[in-house]
Amino acid sequence: MAFDVPALRKEFPTLQREIDGHRLVYLDSGASSQTPRVVLDAMDRYYSWSRSNVHRGVYQLAEEATDLYEGARAKLATFLDADPRGVVFTKNATEGCNLVAYSWVRRQLGPGDALLTTVMEHHANHVPFTTAANELGFEVRHVPLTDDGQLDLDAARELVADGKVRFLAAVHVSNVLGTINDVAELAGVVREANPDAKVHIDGAQAVPHLPVSFRELDVDFYAITGHKMLGPTGIGALIARPELLESMEPFLTGGDMIRDVTLEGATWNDIPHKFEAGTPMIAEAAGLGAAVDLLTDLGMDAVREHEVDMAAGLLDAVGGIDGVTIHGPSDPALRGAAVSFAVDGVHPHDVGAMLGSKGVCVRVGHHCTKPLMRCLGLTATARASAYVYNDRDDLEPLVDGIEAAKTFFAR
Amino acid sequence: MSLEDMYQEIILDHYRKPLNRAPSLEDEAVAVHHSNPLCGDEMDLRLRVVDDAVDAVVFDGEGCSISQAAASAMTDAVIGRDLKDALDLTEDFRRMMHGDEPARADDLKDGVAFQGVAKFPVRVKCALLGWMALKDAIETYERGASAHTVTHEE
């Protein structure tokens, strides 16, 4: 492994906690990651040293704040191999998906058109588009799953064959199954049938865990969130082709996103500012910039290598427990380190509560993927999701807790 | 209070051997379906009414130990009670889940064992699911309807 996990763990204040005498084992980074000291420091420095608003300030503090904010944009653009003019800061990935739904899909699609998506979308990448479809009368088609929890690309080819699909909304890495989708290939399938189709990817579970190049993926939109990649809550980004953003109408309007305003109307600022109305999340941008620096230092190839190891460890350890079923790909090379599982005869909520009482944090429920849950015939799962600060020492408390739940709730 | 304290033996007994758990009920007056999206609990509850009293009540569905055990204990506490009295007892249980001392501890029977659940806010909804389904079934009956579906917000 290219980085020292126990040393890295020391940089996260929360991970030093104990719960009822148990070492905190945080296996819920798929929901939100922990925050390292460098991110807290970056936000603290803004508030205690450079606190002021961004843009148009002609004094030193405002210049510093602007540099922090725009510097974070530049860092994120480099990190994702994207043009900084195509990096729009949002509140989270959900807002990025809504921006695309409101400023592109709702203005472009109508009766006779189709939108392709998958059955494994998070509600964030599902509801904005189905709501639009129901209001505007375009059709929504869904790529089904294979038995191993991957997208069925043969079925996708059939779904786009009539050339009506004008938009693809798909998730890069499933938050429930852990599946890493070949979104470039899926985009290729869609564009082969309709070269003008636009492609939007939900990268919330991908960017924290894999090297991602927006240019190489060759998609049109890509939504991310900061709080799953060691950054603070309250900031995310939509990465988009600059020329596409230029052609689009704004999503939210108000201050900062305008070029000129008259009593009768307004003209729009240059991109990406055209899509950032009002005072932005300056401290959060500074924090996200520090998170990007840390991930860059760790190296995303090394992060991925570590997570393949953790995925393999989780699949072996949890999958090896009698009466436990794992949902999603069985090959660690095809998946992230978010592992959903079911314990025979024990409700996920009870599994989660037992683990929680032993300091092991996992997520239980439908994981904001109710259509996927229905597809799998489930109402809920328990999910352990690992990140850079977890190592194989975290597996034993997890396994012990699952065994304890089995014994405690045995009927 | 530890997790093990919340899951008292009395609760685990109801979970392991639920009372009045059945998928159907002869001469049912009302069937209601309640779900709790947060944990994915689903509950079907069927009520038979004779002389404005709970003659029989059964539940079925899927859910965590707390939701299943609480529904089981609920059925035992309300069968034979006047509808109005059953609603009053439901309110007592609801208040207990929000931290009050139960005014009718004896009438709640094994339901009092769930008092500790109030200290685990995310589980309160689980314990209330069966009771809220009962309340809805009685109110649905009083409206003259025979079925109702409710999704509890998170």
mmCIF file of N, CA and C in Angstrom, chain A residues 170-270:
data_model
loop_
_atom_site.group_PDB
_atom_site.id
_atom_site.type_symbol
_atom_site.label_atom_id
_atom_site.label_comp_id
_atom_site.label_asym_id
_atom_site.label_seq_id
_atom_site.Cartn_x
_atom_site.Cartn_y
_atom_site.Cartn_z
ATOM 1 N N ALA A 170 -26.938 8.356 -15.640
ATOM 2 C CA ALA A 170 -26.504 7.080 -15.056
ATOM 3 C C ALA A 170 -25.518 7.320 -13.924
ATOM 4 N N VAL A 171 -25.481 6.363 -13.021
ATOM 5 C CA VAL A 171 -24.584 6.468 -11.879
ATOM 6 C C VAL A 171 -23.252 5.801 -12.220
ATOM 7 N N HIS A 172 -22.156 6.416 -11.762
ATOM 8 C CA HIS A 172 -20.823 5.865 -12.058
ATOM 9 C C HIS A 172 -20.531 4.650 -11.163
ATOM 10 N N VAL A 173 -20.722 4.854 -9.840
ATOM 11 C CA VAL A 173 -20.533 3.748 -8.895
ATOM 12 C C VAL A 173 -21.797 3.660 -8.027
ATOM 13 N N SER A 174 -22.394 2.474 -7.962
ATOM 14 C CA SER A 174 -23.629 2.296 -7.186
ATOM 15 C C SER A 174 -23.352 2.404 -5.694
ATOM 16 N N ASN A 175 -24.194 3.193 -5.002
ATOM 17 C CA ASN A 175 -24.009 3.355 -3.561
ATOM 18 C C ASN A 175 -24.492 2.144 -2.775
ATOM 19 N N VAL A 176 -25.238 1.252 -3.431
ATOM 20 C CA VAL A 176 -25.753 0.058 -2.742
ATOM 21 C C VAL A 176 -24.974 -1.185 -3.146
ATOM 22 N N LEU A 177 -24.834 -1.378 -4.455
ATOM 23 C CA LEU A 177 -24.207 -2.604 -4.954
ATOM 24 C C LEU A 177 -22.694 -2.478 -5.032
ATOM 25 N N GLY A 178 -22.202 -1.253 -5.047
ATOM 26 C CA GLY A 178 -20.760 -1.034 -5.196
ATOM 27 C C GLY A 178 -20.283 -1.152 -6.629
ATOM 28 N N THR A 179 -21.173 -1.532 -7.525
ATOM 29 C CA THR A 179 -20.812 -1.749 -8.932
ATOM 30 C C THR A 179 -20.170 -0.503 -9.549
ATOM 31 N N ILE A 180 -19.035 -0.700 -10.218
ATOM 32 C CA ILE A 180 -18.441 0.392 -10.997
ATOM 33 C C ILE A 180 -18.940 0.220 -12.422
ATOM 34 N N ASN A 181 -19.753 1.162 -12.866
ATOM 35 C CA ASN A 181 -20.306 1.060 -14.212
ATOM 36 C C ASN A 181 -19.327 1.596 -15.244
ATOM 37 N N ASP A 182 -19.274 0.941 -16.387
ATOM 38 C CA ASP A 182 -18.464 1.448 -17.489
ATOM 39 C C ASP A 182 -19.283 2.523 -18.197
ATOM 40 N N VAL A 183 -19.256 3.722 -17.602
ATOM 41 C CA VAL A 183 -20.143 4.779 -18.114
ATOM 42 C C VAL A 183 -19.704 5.268 -19.490
ATOM 43 N N ALA A 184 -18.400 5.170 -19.783
ATOM 44 C CA ALA A 184 -17.943 5.578 -21.116
ATOM 45 C C ALA A 184 -18.535 4.643 -22.170
ATOM 46 N N GLU A 185 -18.557 3.342 -21.859
ATOM 47 C CA GLU A 185 -19.123 2.402 -22.820
ATOM 48 C C GLU A 185 -20.634 2.602 -22.960
ATOM 49 N N LEU A 186 -21.297 2.823 -21.825
ATOM 50 C CA LEU A 186 -22.741 3.057 -21.869
ATOM 51 C C LEU A 186 -23.054 4.319 -22.680
ATOM 52 N N ALA A 187 -22.233 5.356 -22.474
ATOM 53 C CA ALA A 187 -22.405 6.593 -23.256
ATOM 54 C C ALA A 187 -22.220 6.299 -24.737
ATOM 55 N N GLY A 188 -21.249 5.438 -25.056
ATOM 56 C CA GLY A 188 -21.002 5.050 -26.447
ATOM 57 C C GLY A 188 -22.217 4.359 -27.054
ATOM 58 N N VAL A 189 -22.840 3.488 -26.267
ATOM 59 C CA VAL A 189 -24.034 2.771 -26.732
ATOM 60 C C VAL A 189 -25.137 3.778 -27.082
ATOM 61 N N VAL A 190 -25.302 4.769 -26.221
ATOM 62 C CA VAL A 190 -26.362 5.760 -26.438
ATOM 63 C C VAL A 190 -26.053 6.623 -27.663
ATOM 64 N N ARG A 191 -24.796 7.044 -27.762
ATOM 65 C CA ARG A 191 -24.445 7.958 -28.865
ATOM 66 C C ARG A 191 -24.394 7.250 -30.214
ATOM 67 N N GLU A 192 -24.154 5.954 -30.186
ATOM 68 C CA GLU A 192 -24.150 5.201 -31.439
ATOM 69 C C GLU A 192 -25.540 5.272 -32.091
ATOM 70 N N ALA A 193 -26.566 5.218 -31.237
ATOM 71 C CA ALA A 193 -27.935 5.265 -31.761
ATOM 72 C C ALA A 193 -28.394 6.693 -32.020
ATOM 73 N N ASN A 194 -27.830 7.651 -31.272
ATOM 74 C CA ASN A 194 -28.206 9.052 -31.439
ATOM 75 C C ASN A 194 -27.006 9.932 -31.091
ATOM 76 N N PRO A 195 -26.245 10.329 -32.105
ATOM 77 C CA PRO A 195 -24.981 11.061 -31.858
ATOM 78 C C PRO A 195 -25.170 12.364 -31.088
ATOM 79 N N ASP A 196 -26.381 12.942 -31.098
ATOM 80 C CA ASP A 196 -26.606 14.211 -30.401
ATOM 81 C C ASP A 196 -27.028 14.032 -28.949
ATOM 82 N N ALA A 197 -27.181 12.787 -28.515
ATOM 83 C CA ALA A 197 -27.636 12.558 -27.139
ATOM 84 C C ALA A 197 -26.615 13.114 -26.147
ATOM 85 N N LYS A 198 -27.115 13.631 -25.036
ATOM 86 C CA LYS A 198 -26.243 14.161 -23.988
ATOM 87 C C LYS A 198 -26.187 13.160 -22.836
ATOM 88 N N VAL A 199 -25.048 13.167 -22.139
ATOM 89 C CA VAL A 199 -24.808 12.166 -21.102
ATOM 90 C C VAL A 199 -24.488 12.849 -19.770
ATOM 91 N N HIS A 200 -25.246 12.475 -18.749
ATOM 92 C CA HIS A 200 -25.041 13.015 -17.399
ATOM 93 C C HIS A 200 -24.733 11.854 -16.448
ATOM 94 N N ILE A 201 -23.641 12.003 -15.703
ATOM 95 C CA ILE A 201 -23.221 10.935 -14.798
ATOM 96 C C ILE A 201 -23.232 11.443 -13.353
ATOM 97 N N ASP A 202 -23.785 10.613 -12.454
ATOM 98 C CA ASP A 202 -23.738 10.888 -11.018
ATOM 99 C C ASP A 202 -22.455 10.243 -10.480
ATOM 100 N N GLY A 203 -21.493 11.099 -10.166
ATOM 101 C CA GLY A 203 -20.181 10.598 -9.742
ATOM 102 C C GLY A 203 -19.948 10.677 -8.246
ATOM 103 N N ALA A 204 -21.030 10.833 -7.467
ATOM 104 C CA ALA A 204 -20.869 11.060 -6.026
ATOM 105 C C ALA A 204 -20.085 9.943 -5.340
ATOM 106 N N GLN A 205 -20.293 8.697 -5.793
ATOM 107 C CA GLN A 205 -19.623 7.561 -5.145
ATOM 108 C C GLN A 205 -18.364 7.150 -5.902
ATOM 109 N N ALA A 206 -18.033 7.861 -6.978
ATOM 110 C CA ALA A 206 -16.873 7.473 -7.774
ATOM 111 C C ALA A 206 -15.658 8.353 -7.461
ATOM 112 N N VAL A 207 -15.875 9.669 -7.508
ATOM 113 C CA VAL A 207 -14.754 10.607 -7.367
ATOM 114 C C VAL A 207 -13.968 10.442 -6.053
ATOM 115 N N PRO A 208 -14.633 10.099 -4.943
ATOM 116 C CA PRO A 208 -13.841 9.900 -3.718
ATOM 117 C C PRO A 208 -12.927 8.676 -3.774
ATOM 118 N N HIS A 209 -13.240 7.738 -4.659
ATOM 119 C CA HIS A 209 -12.626 6.416 -4.565
ATOM 120 C C HIS A 209 -11.802 5.967 -5.764
ATOM 121 N N LEU A 210 -11.956 6.635 -6.910
ATOM 122 C CA LEU A 210 -11.277 6.191 -8.138
ATOM 123 C C LEU A 210 -10.617 7.386 -8.816
ATOM 124 N N PRO A 211 -9.592 7.141 -9.620
ATOM 125 C CA PRO A 211 -9.120 8.232 -10.479
ATOM 126 C C PRO A 211 -10.204 8.509 -11.520
ATOM 127 N N VAL A 212 -10.629 9.767 -11.650
ATOM 128 C CA VAL A 212 -11.662 10.115 -12.641
ATOM 129 C C VAL A 212 -11.139 11.231 -13.528
ATOM 130 N N SER A 213 -11.181 11.008 -14.823
ATOM 131 C CA SER A 213 -10.835 12.043 -15.792
ATOM 132 C C SER A 213 -12.081 12.380 -16.587
ATOM 133 N N PHE A 214 -12.554 13.624 -16.394
ATOM 134 C CA PHE A 214 -13.753 14.068 -17.114
ATOM 135 C C PHE A 214 -13.507 14.031 -18.624
ATOM 136 N N ARG A 215 -12.296 14.423 -19.035
ATOM 137 C CA ARG A 215 -12.000 14.418 -20.474
ATOM 138 C C ARG A 215 -12.025 13.007 -21.046
ATOM 139 N N GLU A 216 -11.411 12.065 -20.312
ATOM 140 C CA GLU A 216 -11.368 10.690 -20.838
ATOM 141 C C GLU A 216 -12.747 10.021 -20.832
ATOM 142 N N LEU A 217 -13.537 10.315 -19.822
ATOM 143 C CA LEU A 217 -14.880 9.722 -19.791
ATOM 144 C C LEU A 217 -15.708 10.214 -20.966
ATOM 145 N N ASP A 218 -15.380 11.458 -21.421
ATOM 146 C CA ASP A 218 -16.033 12.022 -22.601
ATOM 147 C C ASP A 218 -17.554 12.090 -22.426
ATOM 148 N N VAL A 219 -17.986 12.551 -21.232
ATOM 149 C CA VAL A 219 -19.423 12.747 -20.999
ATOM 150 C C VAL A 219 -19.717 14.248 -20.996
ATOM 151 N N ASP A 220 -20.988 14.626 -20.888
ATOM 152 C CA ASP A 220 -21.354 16.042 -20.974
ATOM 153 C C ASP A 220 -21.484 16.697 -19.608
ATOM 154 N N PHE A 221 -22.042 15.945 -18.662
ATOM 155 C CA PHE A 221 -22.231 16.460 -17.300
ATOM 156 C C PHE A 221 -21.772 15.400 -16.308
ATOM 157 N N TYR A 222 -21.253 15.860 -15.164
ATOM 158 C CA TYR A 222 -20.779 14.907 -14.155
ATOM 159 C C TYR A 222 -20.943 15.580 -12.787
ATOM 160 N N ALA A 223 -21.828 15.017 -11.948
ATOM 161 C CA ALA A 223 -22.132 15.650 -10.658
ATOM 162 C C ALA A 223 -21.352 14.978 -9.531
ATOM 163 N N ILE A 224 -20.797 15.788 -8.642
ATOM 164 C CA ILE A 224 -20.050 15.250 -7.496
ATOM 165 C C ILE A 224 -20.463 15.981 -6.210
ATOM 166 N N THR A 225 -20.073 15.416 -5.084
ATOM 167 C CA THR A 225 -20.315 16.077 -3.816
ATOM 168 C C THR A 225 -19.047 16.078 -2.979
ATOM 169 N N GLY A 226 -18.880 17.104 -2.150
ATOM 170 C CA GLY A 226 -17.648 17.238 -1.375
ATOM 171 C C GLY A 226 -17.595 16.370 -0.130
ATOM 172 N N HIS A 227 -18.756 16.159 0.491
ATOM 173 C CA HIS A 227 -18.729 15.543 1.825
ATOM 174 C C HIS A 227 -18.441 14.052 1.814
ATOM 175 N N LYS A 228 -18.407 13.445 0.629
ATOM 176 C CA LYS A 228 -18.027 12.034 0.558
ATOM 177 C C LYS A 228 -16.551 11.877 0.189
ATOM 178 N N MET A 229 -15.853 12.998 -0.066
ATOM 179 C CA MET A 229 -14.453 12.932 -0.497
ATOM 180 C C MET A 229 -13.564 13.722 0.475
ATOM 181 N N LEU A 230 -13.865 13.570 1.759
ATOM 182 C CA LEU A 230 -13.090 14.167 2.852
ATOM 183 C C LEU A 230 -13.365 15.655 3.020
ATOM 184 N N GLY A 231 -14.219 16.215 2.184
ATOM 185 C CA GLY A 231 -14.536 17.632 2.275
ATOM 186 C C GLY A 231 -15.686 17.890 3.229
ATOM 187 N N PRO A 232 -16.044 19.169 3.392
ATOM 188 C CA PRO A 232 -17.160 19.525 4.275
ATOM 189 C C PRO A 232 -18.509 19.248 3.617
ATOM 190 N N THR A 233 -19.576 19.262 4.397
ATOM 191 C CA THR A 233 -20.913 19.213 3.829
ATOM 192 C C THR A 233 -21.216 20.573 3.205
ATOM 193 N N GLY A 234 -22.217 20.608 2.329
ATOM 194 C CA GLY A 234 -22.669 21.897 1.804
ATOM 195 C C GLY A 234 -21.964 22.357 0.550
ATOM 196 N N ILE A 235 -21.096 21.518 -0.014
ATOM 197 C CA ILE A 235 -20.488 21.892 -1.291
ATOM 198 C C ILE A 235 -20.338 20.664 -2.175
ATOM 199 N N GLY A 236 -20.648 20.871 -3.435
ATOM 200 C CA GLY A 236 -20.444 19.850 -4.458
ATOM 201 C C GLY A 236 -20.115 20.583 -5.737
ATOM 202 N N ALA A 237 -20.166 19.887 -6.849
ATOM 203 C CA ALA A 237 -19.895 20.557 -8.118
ATOM 204 C C ALA A 237 -20.563 19.810 -9.254
ATOM 205 N N LEU A 238 -20.906 20.575 -10.270
ATOM 206 C CA LEU A 238 -21.299 19.974 -11.538
ATOM 207 C C LEU A 238 -20.175 20.266 -12.516
ATOM 208 N N ILE A 239 -19.619 19.196 -13.077
ATOM 209 C CA ILE A 239 -18.591 19.357 -14.099
ATOM 210 C C ILE A 239 -19.306 19.224 -15.442
ATOM 211 N N ALA A 240 -19.043 20.160 -16.346
ATOM 212 C CA ALA A 240 -19.769 20.136 -17.620
ATOM 213 C C ALA A 240 -18.862 20.627 -18.740
ATOM 214 N N ARG A 241 -19.237 20.281 -19.955
ATOM 215 C CA ARG A 241 -18.519 20.840 -21.109
ATOM 216 C C ARG A 241 -18.809 22.341 -21.147
ATOM 217 N N PRO A 242 -17.770 23.171 -21.177
ATOM 218 C CA PRO A 242 -18.002 24.622 -21.136
ATOM 219 C C PRO A 242 -18.938 25.102 -22.245
ATOM 220 N N GLU A 243 -18.766 24.569 -23.452
ATOM 221 C CA GLU A 243 -19.603 25.062 -24.561
ATOM 222 C C GLU A 243 -21.077 24.730 -24.334
ATOM 223 N N LEU A 244 -21.322 23.633 -23.620
ATOM 224 C CA LEU A 244 -22.707 23.260 -23.315
ATOM 225 C C LEU A 244 -23.282 24.232 -22.278
ATOM 226 N N LEU A 245 -22.476 24.527 -21.246
ATOM 227 C CA LEU A 245 -22.924 25.486 -20.224
ATOM 228 C C LEU A 245 -23.225 26.834 -20.861
ATOM 229 N N GLU A 246 -22.392 27.233 -21.831
ATOM 230 C CA GLU A 246 -22.604 28.534 -22.481
ATOM 231 C C GLU A 246 -23.941 28.575 -23.217
ATOM 232 N N SER A 247 -24.342 27.433 -23.740
ATOM 233 C CA SER A 247 -25.587 27.402 -24.526
ATOM 234 C C SER A 247 -26.826 27.296 -23.642
ATOM 235 N N MET A 248 -26.625 27.052 -22.343
ATOM 236 C CA MET A 248 -27.768 26.785 -21.468
ATOM 237 C C MET A 248 -28.234 28.026 -20.719
ATOM 238 N N GLU A 249 -29.517 28.027 -20.375
ATOM 239 C CA GLU A 249 -30.064 29.085 -19.524
ATOM 240 C C GLU A 249 -29.705 28.764 -18.064
ATOM 241 N N PRO A 250 -29.609 29.792 -17.216
ATOM 242 C CA PRO A 250 -29.255 29.526 -15.816
ATOM 243 C C PRO A 250 -30.332 28.720 -15.096
ATOM 244 N N PHE A 251 -29.924 28.104 -13.988
ATOM 245 C CA PHE A 251 -30.832 27.327 -13.138
ATOM 246 C C PHE A 251 -31.403 28.261 -12.079
ATOM 247 N N LEU A 252 -30.523 28.873 -11.272
ATOM 248 C CA LEU A 252 -30.941 29.843 -10.252
ATOM 249 C C LEU A 252 -30.453 31.216 -10.686
ATOM 250 N N THR A 253 -31.232 32.235 -10.372
ATOM 251 C CA THR A 253 -30.838 33.583 -10.772
ATOM 252 C C THR A 253 -30.702 34.477 -9.544
ATOM 253 N N GLY A 254 -30.033 35.619 -9.709
ATOM 254 C CA GLY A 254 -29.843 36.549 -8.593
ATOM 255 C C GLY A 254 -28.502 37.244 -8.709
ATOM 256 N N GLY A 255 -27.922 37.545 -7.571
ATOM 257 C CA GLY A 255 -26.654 38.252 -7.551
ATOM 258 C C GLY A 255 -25.512 37.396 -8.065
ATOM 259 N N ASP A 256 -24.465 38.038 -8.538
ATOM 260 C CA ASP A 256 -23.210 37.400 -8.904
ATOM 261 C C ASP A 256 -23.275 36.635 -10.237
ATOM 262 N N MET A 257 -24.471 36.210 -10.637
ATOM 263 C CA MET A 257 -24.547 35.409 -11.865
ATOM 264 C C MET A 257 -24.908 36.284 -13.063
ATOM 265 N N ILE A 258 -24.961 37.615 -12.859
ATOM 266 C CA ILE A 258 -25.407 38.518 -13.922
ATOM 267 C C ILE A 258 -24.247 39.312 -14.527
ATOM 268 N N ARG A 259 -24.445 39.750 -15.760
ATOM 269 C CA ARG A 259 -23.514 40.714 -16.361
ATOM 270 C C ARG A 259 -24.086 42.118 -16.207
ATOM 271 N N ASP A 260 -25.355 42.259 -16.541
ATOM 272 C CA ASP A 260 -26.002 43.558 -16.400
ATOM 273 C C ASP A 260 -27.463 43.340 -16.004
ATOM 274 N N VAL A 261 -27.964 44.264 -15.208
ATOM 275 C CA VAL A 261 -29.362 44.170 -14.793
ATOM 276 C C VAL A 261 -30.019 45.522 -15.034
ATOM 277 N N THR A 262 -31.176 45.481 -15.645
ATOM 278 C CA THR A 262 -31.964 46.701 -15.836
ATOM 279 C C THR A 262 -33.281 46.518 -15.084
ATOM 280 N N LEU A 263 -34.107 47.542 -15.126
ATOM 281 C CA LEU A 263 -35.409 47.404 -14.477
ATOM 282 C C LEU A 263 -36.233 46.307 -15.144
ATOM 283 N N GLU A 264 -35.934 46.047 -16.394
ATOM 284 C CA GLU A 264 -36.757 45.101 -17.145
ATOM 285 C C GLU A 264 -36.199 43.686 -17.171
ATOM 286 N N GLY A 265 -34.907 43.493 -16.968
ATOM 287 C CA GLY A 265 -34.357 42.145 -17.120
ATOM 288 C C GLY A 265 -32.885 42.091 -16.784
ATOM 289 N N ALA A 266 -32.215 41.059 -17.292
ATOM 290 C CA ALA A 266 -30.802 40.881 -16.975
ATOM 291 C C ALA A 266 -30.116 40.093 -18.077
ATOM 292 N N THR A 267 -28.800 40.235 -18.152
ATOM 293 C CA THR A 267 -27.989 39.356 -19.002
ATOM 294 C C THR A 267 -27.048 38.587 -18.088
ATOM 295 N N TRP A 268 -26.541 37.471 -18.593
ATOM 296 C CA TRP A 268 -25.837 36.532 -17.713
ATOM 297 C C TRP A 268 -24.330 36.717 -17.719
ATOM 298 N N ASN A 269 -23.756 36.444 -16.592
ATOM 299 C CA ASN A 269 -22.305 36.459 -16.408
ATOM 300 C C ASN A 269 -21.678 35.326 -17.232
ATOM 301 N N ASP A 270 -20.355 35.342 -17.331
ATOM 302 C CA ASP A 270 -19.649 34.246 -17.995
ATOM 303 C C ASP A 270 -19.813 32.967 -17.179
#
